[in-house]
Amino acid sequence: MEEFDLKEASRSTIAYYDEQAEPFWEGTRDHDVSQNIAAILDAIPGSGPHRILDFGCGPGRDLAAFKALGHEPVGLEGSPNFCAMARAHSGATVLNQDFLALDLKPGTFDGVFCNATIFHVPSAALPRVLAELHAALKPGGVFFSSNPRGDNIEGWNGPRYSAYHDLHAWTTYMEAAGFEKLGHYYRPAGLPREHQPWLASTWRKPQ
């Protein structure tokens, strides 16, 4: 994929969410992702408060949840409308950054939380983005992702660009970026595998 196409994939995806910010909030504000929040918090050593980067924080639902649990979340979001909503809903700091143009200080976060977000990064850019997130974690920090799983295909879903990895491919990307696997599960819990479209996994940056 050429650089121009990468930029267009990011621009178009951000524009979609920016235009759909209010309907997206109404449609997702009550989603229960407590299993995912528990997965990252249980894996981070110590009781905190933990500094957590909510990568693709959207309107701020999970930022508010982390803050209510006594932690110090920081949002990162490409959509300006989402950024404004996330600040209003959570009171947390929110960075307006494109996933493909990150500007993060190294060794800053105890955890990186990617809930239904990083699958929008094209595979051509994924190694670089994962390396940047790895660098932003403190030694021993934890990375969590929940992605719609698939057969390692990617492309346009309307105006949004998405990549659908299986466990083997995702593991290959994560290990190449320097992460050690802690565990994985499929969501929603308690359903047959064919009715569990989400692959969640937890990883650690070595000490």
mmCIF file of C-alpha atoms in Angstrom:
data_model
loop_
_atom_site.group_PDB
_atom_site.id
_atom_site.type_symbol
_atom_site.label_atom_id
_atom_site.label_comp_id
_atom_site.label_asym_id
_atom_site.label_seq_id
_atom_site.Cartn_x
_atom_site.Cartn_y
_atom_site.Cartn_z
ATOM 1 C CA MET A 1 0.000 0.000 0.000
ATOM 2 C CA GLU A 2 1.403 3.378 -0.994
ATOM 3 C CA GLU A 3 1.810 6.250 1.449
ATOM 4 C CA PHE A 4 -0.954 8.221 -0.260
ATOM 5 C CA ASP A 5 -3.377 5.363 0.281
ATOM 6 C CA LEU A 6 -2.429 5.094 3.948
ATOM 7 C CA LYS A 7 -3.192 8.750 4.461
ATOM 8 C CA GLU A 8 -6.510 8.448 2.651
ATOM 9 C CA ALA A 9 -7.506 5.398 4.713
ATOM 10 C CA SER A 10 -6.873 7.353 7.889
ATOM 11 C CA ARG A 11 -8.477 10.581 6.652
ATOM 12 C CA SER A 12 -11.657 8.891 5.447
ATOM 13 C CA THR A 13 -12.063 6.781 8.591
ATOM 14 C CA ILE A 14 -11.608 9.781 10.877
ATOM 15 C CA ALA A 15 -14.045 11.829 8.789
ATOM 16 C CA TYR A 16 -16.693 9.112 9.082
ATOM 17 C CA TYR A 17 -16.502 9.031 12.872
ATOM 18 C CA ASP A 18 -16.365 12.813 13.100
ATOM 19 C CA GLU A 19 -19.596 13.071 11.087
ATOM 20 C CA GLN A 20 -21.295 10.265 13.039
ATOM 21 C CA ALA A 21 -20.120 11.318 16.505
ATOM 22 C CA GLU A 22 -23.522 11.861 18.127
ATOM 23 C CA PRO A 23 -25.236 8.723 16.727
ATOM 24 C CA PHE A 24 -22.153 6.683 17.617
ATOM 25 C CA TRP A 25 -22.314 7.901 21.221
ATOM 26 C CA GLU A 26 -25.997 7.081 21.503
ATOM 27 C CA GLY A 27 -25.416 3.632 20.027
ATOM 28 C CA THR A 28 -22.423 2.657 22.158
ATOM 29 C CA ARG A 29 -22.690 4.558 25.449
ATOM 30 C CA ASP A 30 -24.314 1.591 27.214
ATOM 31 C CA HIS A 31 -22.105 -1.180 25.794
ATOM 32 C CA ASP A 32 -20.699 -3.366 28.572
ATOM 33 C CA VAL A 33 -16.938 -3.742 28.125
ATOM 34 C CA SER A 34 -16.223 -4.352 31.805
ATOM 35 C CA GLN A 35 -14.591 -7.686 30.878
ATOM 36 C CA ASN A 36 -12.044 -5.823 28.757
ATOM 37 C CA ILE A 37 -11.419 -3.130 31.346
ATOM 38 C CA ALA A 38 -10.858 -5.827 33.977
ATOM 39 C CA ALA A 39 -8.472 -7.681 31.648
ATOM 40 C CA ILE A 40 -6.036 -4.787 31.373
ATOM 41 C CA LEU A 41 -6.307 -3.671 34.995
ATOM 42 C CA ASP A 42 -5.812 -7.202 36.325
ATOM 43 C CA ALA A 43 -2.622 -7.542 34.264
ATOM 44 C CA ILE A 44 -0.970 -4.286 35.369
ATOM 45 C CA PRO A 45 1.179 -4.817 38.474
ATOM 46 C CA GLY A 46 0.209 -2.945 41.621
ATOM 47 C CA SER A 47 -3.005 -1.250 42.658
ATOM 48 C CA GLY A 48 -2.420 2.069 40.918
ATOM 49 C CA PRO A 49 -3.617 4.574 40.159
ATOM 50 C CA HIS A 50 -2.474 3.525 36.707
ATOM 51 C CA ARG A 51 -1.823 5.861 33.789
ATOM 52 C CA ILE A 52 -3.689 4.314 30.857
ATOM 53 C CA LEU A 53 -3.741 5.451 27.226
ATOM 54 C CA ASP A 54 -7.227 4.849 25.779
ATOM 55 C CA PHE A 55 -6.197 4.504 22.129
ATOM 56 C CA GLY A 56 -9.190 5.578 20.062
ATOM 57 C CA CYS A 57 -11.219 6.710 23.058
ATOM 58 C CA GLY A 58 -14.197 7.815 20.971
ATOM 59 C CA PRO A 59 -16.747 9.856 22.961
ATOM 60 C CA GLY A 60 -15.160 8.888 26.281
ATOM 61 C CA ARG A 61 -17.209 6.020 27.713
ATOM 62 C CA ASP A 62 -14.199 3.965 28.780
ATOM 63 C CA LEU A 63 -12.188 7.012 29.834
ATOM 64 C CA ALA A 64 -14.955 7.794 32.311
ATOM 65 C CA ALA A 65 -14.983 4.177 33.513
ATOM 66 C CA PHE A 66 -11.223 4.142 34.168
ATOM 67 C CA LYS A 67 -11.441 7.465 35.958
ATOM 68 C CA ALA A 68 -14.341 6.264 38.117
ATOM 69 C CA LEU A 69 -12.147 3.328 39.184
ATOM 70 C CA GLY A 70 -9.502 5.760 40.434
ATOM 71 C CA HIS A 71 -7.038 5.597 37.558
ATOM 72 C CA GLU A 72 -5.466 8.326 35.403
ATOM 73 C CA PRO A 73 -6.594 7.722 31.825
ATOM 74 C CA VAL A 74 -5.506 9.771 28.826
ATOM 75 C CA GLY A 75 -7.523 9.579 25.634
ATOM 76 C CA LEU A 76 -6.173 9.571 22.095
ATOM 77 C CA GLU A 77 -8.549 10.175 19.230
ATOM 78 C CA GLY A 78 -8.416 11.330 15.621
ATOM 79 C CA SER A 79 -11.916 12.804 15.429
ATOM 80 C CA PRO A 80 -12.121 16.373 16.778
ATOM 81 C CA ASN A 81 -15.799 15.916 17.645
ATOM 82 C CA PHE A 82 -15.025 12.743 19.594
ATOM 83 C CA CYS A 83 -12.222 14.582 21.416
ATOM 84 C CA ALA A 84 -14.583 17.313 22.572
ATOM 85 C CA MET A 85 -17.203 14.773 23.658
ATOM 86 C CA ALA A 86 -14.626 12.635 25.474
ATOM 87 C CA ARG A 87 -13.310 15.620 27.431
ATOM 88 C CA ALA A 88 -16.859 16.596 28.391
ATOM 89 C CA HIS A 89 -17.945 13.070 29.363
ATOM 90 C CA SER A 90 -14.818 12.088 31.305
ATOM 91 C CA GLY A 91 -12.945 15.215 32.376
ATOM 92 C CA ALA A 92 -9.775 13.455 31.235
ATOM 93 C CA THR A 93 -6.975 14.734 29.014
ATOM 94 C CA VAL A 94 -7.616 13.795 25.388
ATOM 95 C CA LEU A 95 -4.958 14.002 22.653
ATOM 96 C CA ASN A 96 -6.212 14.747 19.139
ATOM 97 C CA GLN A 97 -3.851 12.529 17.122
ATOM 98 C CA ASP A 98 -4.141 10.475 13.952
ATOM 99 C CA PHE A 99 -3.319 6.800 14.617
ATOM 100 C CA LEU A 100 -0.800 6.997 11.769
ATOM 101 C CA ALA A 101 0.888 10.161 13.086
ATOM 102 C CA LEU A 102 1.413 9.532 16.795
ATOM 103 C CA ASP A 103 3.393 11.852 19.033
ATOM 104 C CA LEU A 104 3.785 10.104 22.389
ATOM 105 C CA LYS A 105 6.482 10.405 25.013
ATOM 106 C CA PRO A 106 8.362 7.151 25.645
ATOM 107 C CA GLY A 107 7.872 5.253 28.886
ATOM 108 C CA THR A 108 4.751 7.201 29.851
ATOM 109 C CA PHE A 109 1.929 4.696 30.356
ATOM 110 C CA ASP A 110 1.227 1.693 32.567
ATOM 111 C CA GLY A 111 -1.277 0.414 30.025
ATOM 112 C CA VAL A 112 -2.521 0.937 26.468
ATOM 113 C CA PHE A 113 -6.197 0.094 25.927
ATOM 114 C CA CYS A 114 -7.282 -0.474 22.309
ATOM 115 C CA ASN A 115 -10.959 -1.383 22.445
ATOM 116 C CA ALA A 116 -12.380 -1.807 18.919
ATOM 117 C CA THR A 117 -9.957 0.741 17.459
ATOM 118 C CA ILE A 118 -6.581 -0.494 16.257
ATOM 119 C CA PHE A 119 -8.181 -2.700 13.590
ATOM 120 C CA HIS A 120 -8.577 0.532 11.607
ATOM 121 C CA VAL A 121 -4.774 0.686 11.181
ATOM 122 C CA PRO A 122 -3.804 -0.778 7.780
ATOM 123 C CA SER A 123 -1.426 -3.724 8.040
ATOM 124 C CA ALA A 124 1.222 -1.776 6.119
ATOM 125 C CA ALA A 125 1.410 0.700 9.000
ATOM 126 C CA LEU A 126 0.677 -1.678 11.870
ATOM 127 C CA PRO A 127 4.291 -2.658 12.742
ATOM 128 C CA ARG A 128 5.267 1.004 13.097
ATOM 129 C CA VAL A 129 2.167 1.910 15.149
ATOM 130 C CA LEU A 130 2.666 -1.058 17.482
ATOM 131 C CA ALA A 131 6.345 -0.141 17.919
ATOM 132 C CA GLU A 132 5.345 3.416 18.866
ATOM 133 C CA LEU A 133 2.799 2.164 21.397
ATOM 134 C CA HIS A 134 5.366 -0.283 22.783
ATOM 135 C CA ALA A 135 7.776 2.633 23.260
ATOM 136 C CA ALA A 136 5.073 4.691 25.012
ATOM 137 C CA LEU A 137 4.622 1.988 27.667
ATOM 138 C CA LYS A 138 6.706 1.778 30.794
ATOM 139 C CA PRO A 139 8.765 -1.414 31.197
ATOM 140 C CA GLY A 140 6.334 -4.094 32.381
ATOM 141 C CA GLY A 141 3.399 -2.126 30.962
ATOM 142 C CA VAL A 142 0.354 -3.887 29.520
ATOM 143 C CA PHE A 143 -1.237 -3.638 26.067
ATOM 144 C CA PHE A 144 -4.852 -4.724 25.546
ATOM 145 C CA SER A 145 -6.726 -4.970 22.270
ATOM 146 C CA SER A 146 -10.156 -6.158 21.237
ATOM 147 C CA ASN A 147 -10.546 -6.449 17.463
ATOM 148 C CA PRO A 148 -13.167 -7.920 15.137
ATOM 149 C CA ARG A 149 -11.492 -11.132 14.038
ATOM 150 C CA GLY A 150 -11.296 -12.446 10.493
ATOM 151 C CA ASP A 151 -9.218 -14.267 7.913
ATOM 152 C CA ASN A 152 -6.480 -11.637 7.596
ATOM 153 C CA ILE A 153 -8.275 -9.586 4.991
ATOM 154 C CA GLU A 154 -8.488 -5.807 4.952
ATOM 155 C CA GLY A 155 -10.115 -3.080 2.939
ATOM 156 C CA TRP A 156 -12.933 -0.583 2.824
ATOM 157 C CA ASN A 157 -16.155 -1.000 4.774
ATOM 158 C CA GLY A 158 -17.984 1.984 3.352
ATOM 159 C CA PRO A 159 -15.826 5.026 4.166
ATOM 160 C CA ARG A 160 -13.924 3.197 6.907
ATOM 161 C CA TYR A 161 -10.759 1.151 6.407
ATOM 162 C CA SER A 162 -10.505 -2.006 8.511
ATOM 163 C CA ALA A 163 -8.188 -5.003 8.906
ATOM 164 C CA TYR A 164 -9.435 -8.319 10.306
ATOM 165 C CA HIS A 165 -6.733 -10.519 11.825
ATOM 166 C CA ASP A 166 -6.917 -14.019 13.252
ATOM 167 C CA LEU A 167 -5.107 -14.981 16.452
ATOM 168 C CA HIS A 168 -2.009 -16.319 14.686
ATOM 169 C CA ALA A 169 -1.520 -13.192 12.580
ATOM 170 C CA TRP A 170 -2.180 -10.846 15.494
ATOM 171 C CA THR A 171 0.279 -12.774 17.637
ATOM 172 C CA THR A 172 2.901 -12.453 14.897
ATOM 173 C CA TYR A 173 2.464 -8.667 14.753
ATOM 174 C CA MET A 174 2.536 -8.264 18.525
ATOM 175 C CA GLU A 175 5.591 -10.456 19.092
ATOM 176 C CA ALA A 176 7.454 -8.698 16.279
ATOM 177 C CA ALA A 177 6.774 -5.414 18.112
ATOM 178 C CA GLY A 178 8.414 -6.829 21.247
ATOM 179 C CA PHE A 179 5.371 -7.834 23.310
ATOM 180 C CA GLU A 180 4.985 -10.997 25.386
ATOM 181 C CA LYS A 181 1.580 -12.662 25.334
ATOM 182 C CA LEU A 182 -0.383 -12.912 28.569
ATOM 183 C CA GLY A 183 -3.646 -14.351 27.260
ATOM 184 C CA HIS A 184 -6.617 -14.035 24.927
ATOM 185 C CA TYR A 185 -10.357 -14.660 24.820
ATOM 186 C CA TYR A 186 -13.285 -14.235 22.457
ATOM 187 C CA ARG A 187 -16.337 -12.011 22.943
ATOM 188 C CA PRO A 188 -19.186 -11.903 23.784
ATOM 189 C CA ALA A 189 -18.575 -14.405 26.585
ATOM 190 C CA GLY A 190 -20.651 -17.563 26.879
ATOM 191 C CA LEU A 191 -21.562 -17.934 23.200
ATOM 192 C CA PRO A 192 -20.490 -20.485 20.576
ATOM 193 C CA ARG A 193 -17.313 -19.428 18.779
ATOM 194 C CA GLU A 194 -19.162 -18.633 15.561
ATOM 195 C CA HIS A 195 -21.123 -16.031 17.508
ATOM 196 C CA GLN A 196 -18.023 -14.463 19.076
ATOM 197 C CA PRO A 197 -16.758 -11.956 16.491
ATOM 198 C CA TRP A 198 -14.308 -10.192 18.826
ATOM 199 C CA LEU A 199 -10.774 -11.339 19.625
ATOM 200 C CA ALA A 200 -9.415 -9.818 22.834
ATOM 201 C CA SER A 201 -5.795 -10.237 23.895
ATOM 202 C CA THR A 202 -3.446 -8.972 26.591
ATOM 203 C CA TRP A 203 0.305 -8.415 26.226
ATOM 204 C CA ARG A 204 3.215 -7.172 28.300
ATOM 205 C CA LYS A 205 6.235 -5.053 27.474
ATOM 206 C CA PRO A 206 9.196 -6.857 29.070
ATOM 207 C CA GLN A 207 10.895 -5.238 32.060
#
